[in-house]
Short mmCIF file of C-alpha atoms in Angstrom, two decimals:
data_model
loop_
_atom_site.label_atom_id
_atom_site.label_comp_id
_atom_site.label_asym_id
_atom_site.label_seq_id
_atom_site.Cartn_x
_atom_site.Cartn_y
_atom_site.Cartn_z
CA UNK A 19 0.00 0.00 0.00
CA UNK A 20 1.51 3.05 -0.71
CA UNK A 21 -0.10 6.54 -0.94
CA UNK A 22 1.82 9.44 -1.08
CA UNK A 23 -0.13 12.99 -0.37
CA UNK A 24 1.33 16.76 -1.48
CA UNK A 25 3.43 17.56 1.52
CA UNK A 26 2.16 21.21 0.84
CA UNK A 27 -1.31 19.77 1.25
CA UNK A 28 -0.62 17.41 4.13
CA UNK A 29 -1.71 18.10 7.59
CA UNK A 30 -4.64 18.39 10.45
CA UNK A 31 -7.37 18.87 8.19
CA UNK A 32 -6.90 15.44 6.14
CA UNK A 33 -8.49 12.35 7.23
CA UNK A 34 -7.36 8.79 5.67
CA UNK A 35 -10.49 6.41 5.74
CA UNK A 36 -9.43 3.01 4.86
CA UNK A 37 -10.92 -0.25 4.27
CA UNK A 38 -10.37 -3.20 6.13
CA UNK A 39 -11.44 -6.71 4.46
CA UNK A 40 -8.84 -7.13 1.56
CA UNK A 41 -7.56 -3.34 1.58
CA UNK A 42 -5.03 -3.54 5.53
CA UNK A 43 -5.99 -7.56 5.57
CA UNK A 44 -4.93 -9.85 2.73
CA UNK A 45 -8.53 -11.87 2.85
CA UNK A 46 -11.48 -11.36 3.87
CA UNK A 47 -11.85 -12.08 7.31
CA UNK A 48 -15.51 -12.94 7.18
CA UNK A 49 -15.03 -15.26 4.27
CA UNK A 50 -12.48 -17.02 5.88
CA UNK A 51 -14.57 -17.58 9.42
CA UNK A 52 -17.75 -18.69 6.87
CA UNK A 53 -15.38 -20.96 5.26
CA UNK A 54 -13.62 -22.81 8.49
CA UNK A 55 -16.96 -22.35 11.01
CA UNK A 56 -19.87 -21.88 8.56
CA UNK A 57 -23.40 -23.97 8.80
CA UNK A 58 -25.07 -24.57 5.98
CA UNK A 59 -27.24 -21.73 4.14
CA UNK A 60 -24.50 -18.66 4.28
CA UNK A 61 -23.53 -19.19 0.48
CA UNK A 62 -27.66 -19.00 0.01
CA UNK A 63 -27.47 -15.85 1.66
CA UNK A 64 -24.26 -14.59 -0.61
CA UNK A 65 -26.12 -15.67 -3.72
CA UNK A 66 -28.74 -13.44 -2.59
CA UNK A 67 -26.18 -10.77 -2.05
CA UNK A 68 -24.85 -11.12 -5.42
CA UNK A 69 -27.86 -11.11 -6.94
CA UNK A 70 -29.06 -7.96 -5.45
CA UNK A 71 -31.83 -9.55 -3.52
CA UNK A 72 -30.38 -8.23 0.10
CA UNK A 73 -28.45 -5.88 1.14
CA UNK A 74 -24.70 -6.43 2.62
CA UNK A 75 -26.13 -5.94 6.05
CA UNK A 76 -29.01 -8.62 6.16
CA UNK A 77 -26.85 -10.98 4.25
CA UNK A 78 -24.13 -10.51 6.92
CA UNK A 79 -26.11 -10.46 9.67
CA UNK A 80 -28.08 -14.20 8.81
CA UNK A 81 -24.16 -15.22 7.85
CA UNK A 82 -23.10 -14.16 11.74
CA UNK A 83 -25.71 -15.74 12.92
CA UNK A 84 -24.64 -19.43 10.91
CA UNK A 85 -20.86 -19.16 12.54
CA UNK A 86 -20.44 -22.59 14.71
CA UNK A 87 -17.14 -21.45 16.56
CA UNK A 88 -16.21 -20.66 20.28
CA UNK A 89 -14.52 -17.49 21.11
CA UNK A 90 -10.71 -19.42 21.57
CA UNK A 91 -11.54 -20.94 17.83
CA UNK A 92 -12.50 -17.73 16.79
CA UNK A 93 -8.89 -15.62 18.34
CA UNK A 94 -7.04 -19.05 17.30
CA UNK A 95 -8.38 -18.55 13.60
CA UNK A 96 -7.61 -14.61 13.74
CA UNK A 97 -4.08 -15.34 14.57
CA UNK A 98 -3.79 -16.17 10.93
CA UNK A 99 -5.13 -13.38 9.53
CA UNK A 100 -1.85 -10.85 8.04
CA UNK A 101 -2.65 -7.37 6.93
CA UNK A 102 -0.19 -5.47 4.33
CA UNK A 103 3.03 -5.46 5.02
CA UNK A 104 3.28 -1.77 4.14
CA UNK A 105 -0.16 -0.27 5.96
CA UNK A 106 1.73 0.04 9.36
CA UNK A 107 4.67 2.00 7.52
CA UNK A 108 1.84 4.38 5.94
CA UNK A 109 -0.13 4.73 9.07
CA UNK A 110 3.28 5.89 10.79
CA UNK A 111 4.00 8.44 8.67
CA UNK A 112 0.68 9.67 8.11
CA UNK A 113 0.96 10.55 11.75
CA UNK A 114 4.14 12.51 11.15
CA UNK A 115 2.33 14.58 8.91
CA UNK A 116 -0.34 15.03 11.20
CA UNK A 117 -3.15 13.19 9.36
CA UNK A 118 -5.67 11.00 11.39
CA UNK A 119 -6.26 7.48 9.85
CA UNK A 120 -9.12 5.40 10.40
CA UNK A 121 -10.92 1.37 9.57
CA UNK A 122 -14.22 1.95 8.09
CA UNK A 123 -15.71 -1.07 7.31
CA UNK A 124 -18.50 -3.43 6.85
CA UNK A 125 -16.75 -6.01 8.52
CA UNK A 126 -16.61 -6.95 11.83
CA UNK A 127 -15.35 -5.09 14.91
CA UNK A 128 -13.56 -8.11 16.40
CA UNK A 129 -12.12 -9.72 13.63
CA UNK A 130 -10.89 -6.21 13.10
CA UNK A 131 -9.21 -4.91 15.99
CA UNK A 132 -7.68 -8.24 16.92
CA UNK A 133 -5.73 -8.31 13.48
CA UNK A 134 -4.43 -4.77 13.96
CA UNK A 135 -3.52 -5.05 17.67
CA UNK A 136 -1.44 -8.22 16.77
CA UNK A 137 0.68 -5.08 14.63
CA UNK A 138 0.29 -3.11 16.91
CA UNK A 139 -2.48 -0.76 15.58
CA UNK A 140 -4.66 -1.70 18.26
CA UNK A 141 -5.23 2.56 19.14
CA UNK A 142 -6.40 3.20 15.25
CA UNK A 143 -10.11 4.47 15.47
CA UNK A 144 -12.20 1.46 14.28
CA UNK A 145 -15.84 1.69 13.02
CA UNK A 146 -17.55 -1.40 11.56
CA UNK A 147 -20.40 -4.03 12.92
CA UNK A 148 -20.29 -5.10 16.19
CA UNK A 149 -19.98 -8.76 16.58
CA UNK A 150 -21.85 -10.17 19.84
CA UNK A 151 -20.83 -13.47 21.47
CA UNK A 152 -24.18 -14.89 22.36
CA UNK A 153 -22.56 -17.90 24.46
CA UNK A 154 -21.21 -21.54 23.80
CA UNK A 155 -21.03 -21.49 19.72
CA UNK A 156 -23.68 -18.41 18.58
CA UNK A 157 -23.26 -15.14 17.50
CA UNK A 158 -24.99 -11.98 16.29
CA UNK A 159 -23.80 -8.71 14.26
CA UNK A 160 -25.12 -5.75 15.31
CA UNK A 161 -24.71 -2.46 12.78
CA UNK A 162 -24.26 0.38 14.87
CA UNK A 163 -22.84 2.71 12.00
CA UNK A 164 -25.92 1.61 9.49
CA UNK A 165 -28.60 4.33 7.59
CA UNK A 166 -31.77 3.94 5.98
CA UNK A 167 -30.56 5.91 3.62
CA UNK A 168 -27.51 3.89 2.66
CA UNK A 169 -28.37 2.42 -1.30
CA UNK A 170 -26.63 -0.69 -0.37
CA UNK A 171 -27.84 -1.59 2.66
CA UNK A 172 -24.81 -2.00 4.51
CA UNK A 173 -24.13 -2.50 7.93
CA UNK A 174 -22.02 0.27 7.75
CA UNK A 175 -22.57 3.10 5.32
CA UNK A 176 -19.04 4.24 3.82
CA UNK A 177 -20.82 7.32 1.95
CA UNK A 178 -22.40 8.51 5.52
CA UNK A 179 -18.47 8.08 7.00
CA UNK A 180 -16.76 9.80 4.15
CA UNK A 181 -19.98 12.58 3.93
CA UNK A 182 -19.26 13.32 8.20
CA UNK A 183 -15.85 14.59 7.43
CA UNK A 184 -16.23 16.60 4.46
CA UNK A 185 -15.77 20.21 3.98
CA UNK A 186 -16.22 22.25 6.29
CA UNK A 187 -14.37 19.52 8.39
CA UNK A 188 -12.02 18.92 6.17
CA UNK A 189 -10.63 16.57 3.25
CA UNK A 190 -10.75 12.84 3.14
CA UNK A 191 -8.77 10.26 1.10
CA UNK A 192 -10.88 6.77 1.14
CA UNK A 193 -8.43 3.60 0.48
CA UNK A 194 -10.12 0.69 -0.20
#
């Protein structure tokens, strides 16, 4: 990953929003957990996805709800999850120049900001859906940062994120 910004233009009022699942993270995180702890139906629900019939959050959410894994499976499986080589290099010096950097995603919170604090990112500002450990093998996703008003339905509207930080505000870059 490698961004480079105007020095000239560099500075306070710049805000890097980046991606999580496949942008910092080599893989998709939930793929991989649907793949290794899945029950059957969450490639129904991703066919539905695809085909437009649901949105991102209500094929996520039934997903979620399909994962057969305790929480030590789940933090064993995470352990294995890398994220680009170069994002911690970029977040550092993004710093220097006095830009904030933050994970927006549609992905989940835990998944999330286990990877990163394994790199030691664990302080980056994280925003995505909130995965809740129900007890023994069950879970939920919760979508704290969703709209009505988001076209795709997500869990997590990107365009609401990138539209809160704006001018007057200020300028964002969106990776991902």
């Amino acid at each position: 990953m490698k961004i480079l910004l105007n020095p000239r233009e560099a500075g306070g009022d710049w805000l890097v929003q980046c991606d999580f699942d496949g942008t910092i993270s080599k893989v998709d995180v939930t793929d991989t957990l649907l793949e290794r702890f899945g029950k059957s139906g969450w490639r129904e629900l991703e066919q539905a996805w695809d085909d437009g019939k649901i949105g991102s959050r209500e094929c996520m959410m039934g997903q979620v709800a399909l994962l057969d894994m305790s929480p030590a499976e789940l933090h064993s499986h995470l352990a294995g999850i890398g994220i680009d080589e170069s994002f911690y290099g970029f977040v550092m010096d993004a710093r220097k120049r006095g830009i904030s950097v933050q994970v927006v995603s549609d992905g989940l919170d835990v998944a999330i900001r286990t990877v990163l604090a394994r790199s030691g990112l664990e302080w980056l500002p994280v925003m995505a859906n909130r995965l809740v450990h129900l007890g023994d093998r069950r879970w939920r996703m919760e979508s704290p940062h969703a709209s009505p008003h988001c076209k795709r339905a997500s869990g997590n509207c990107k365009c609401e994120r990138l539209a809160e930080h704006r001018p007057p505000q200020g300028r964002v870059l969106y990776v991902g």
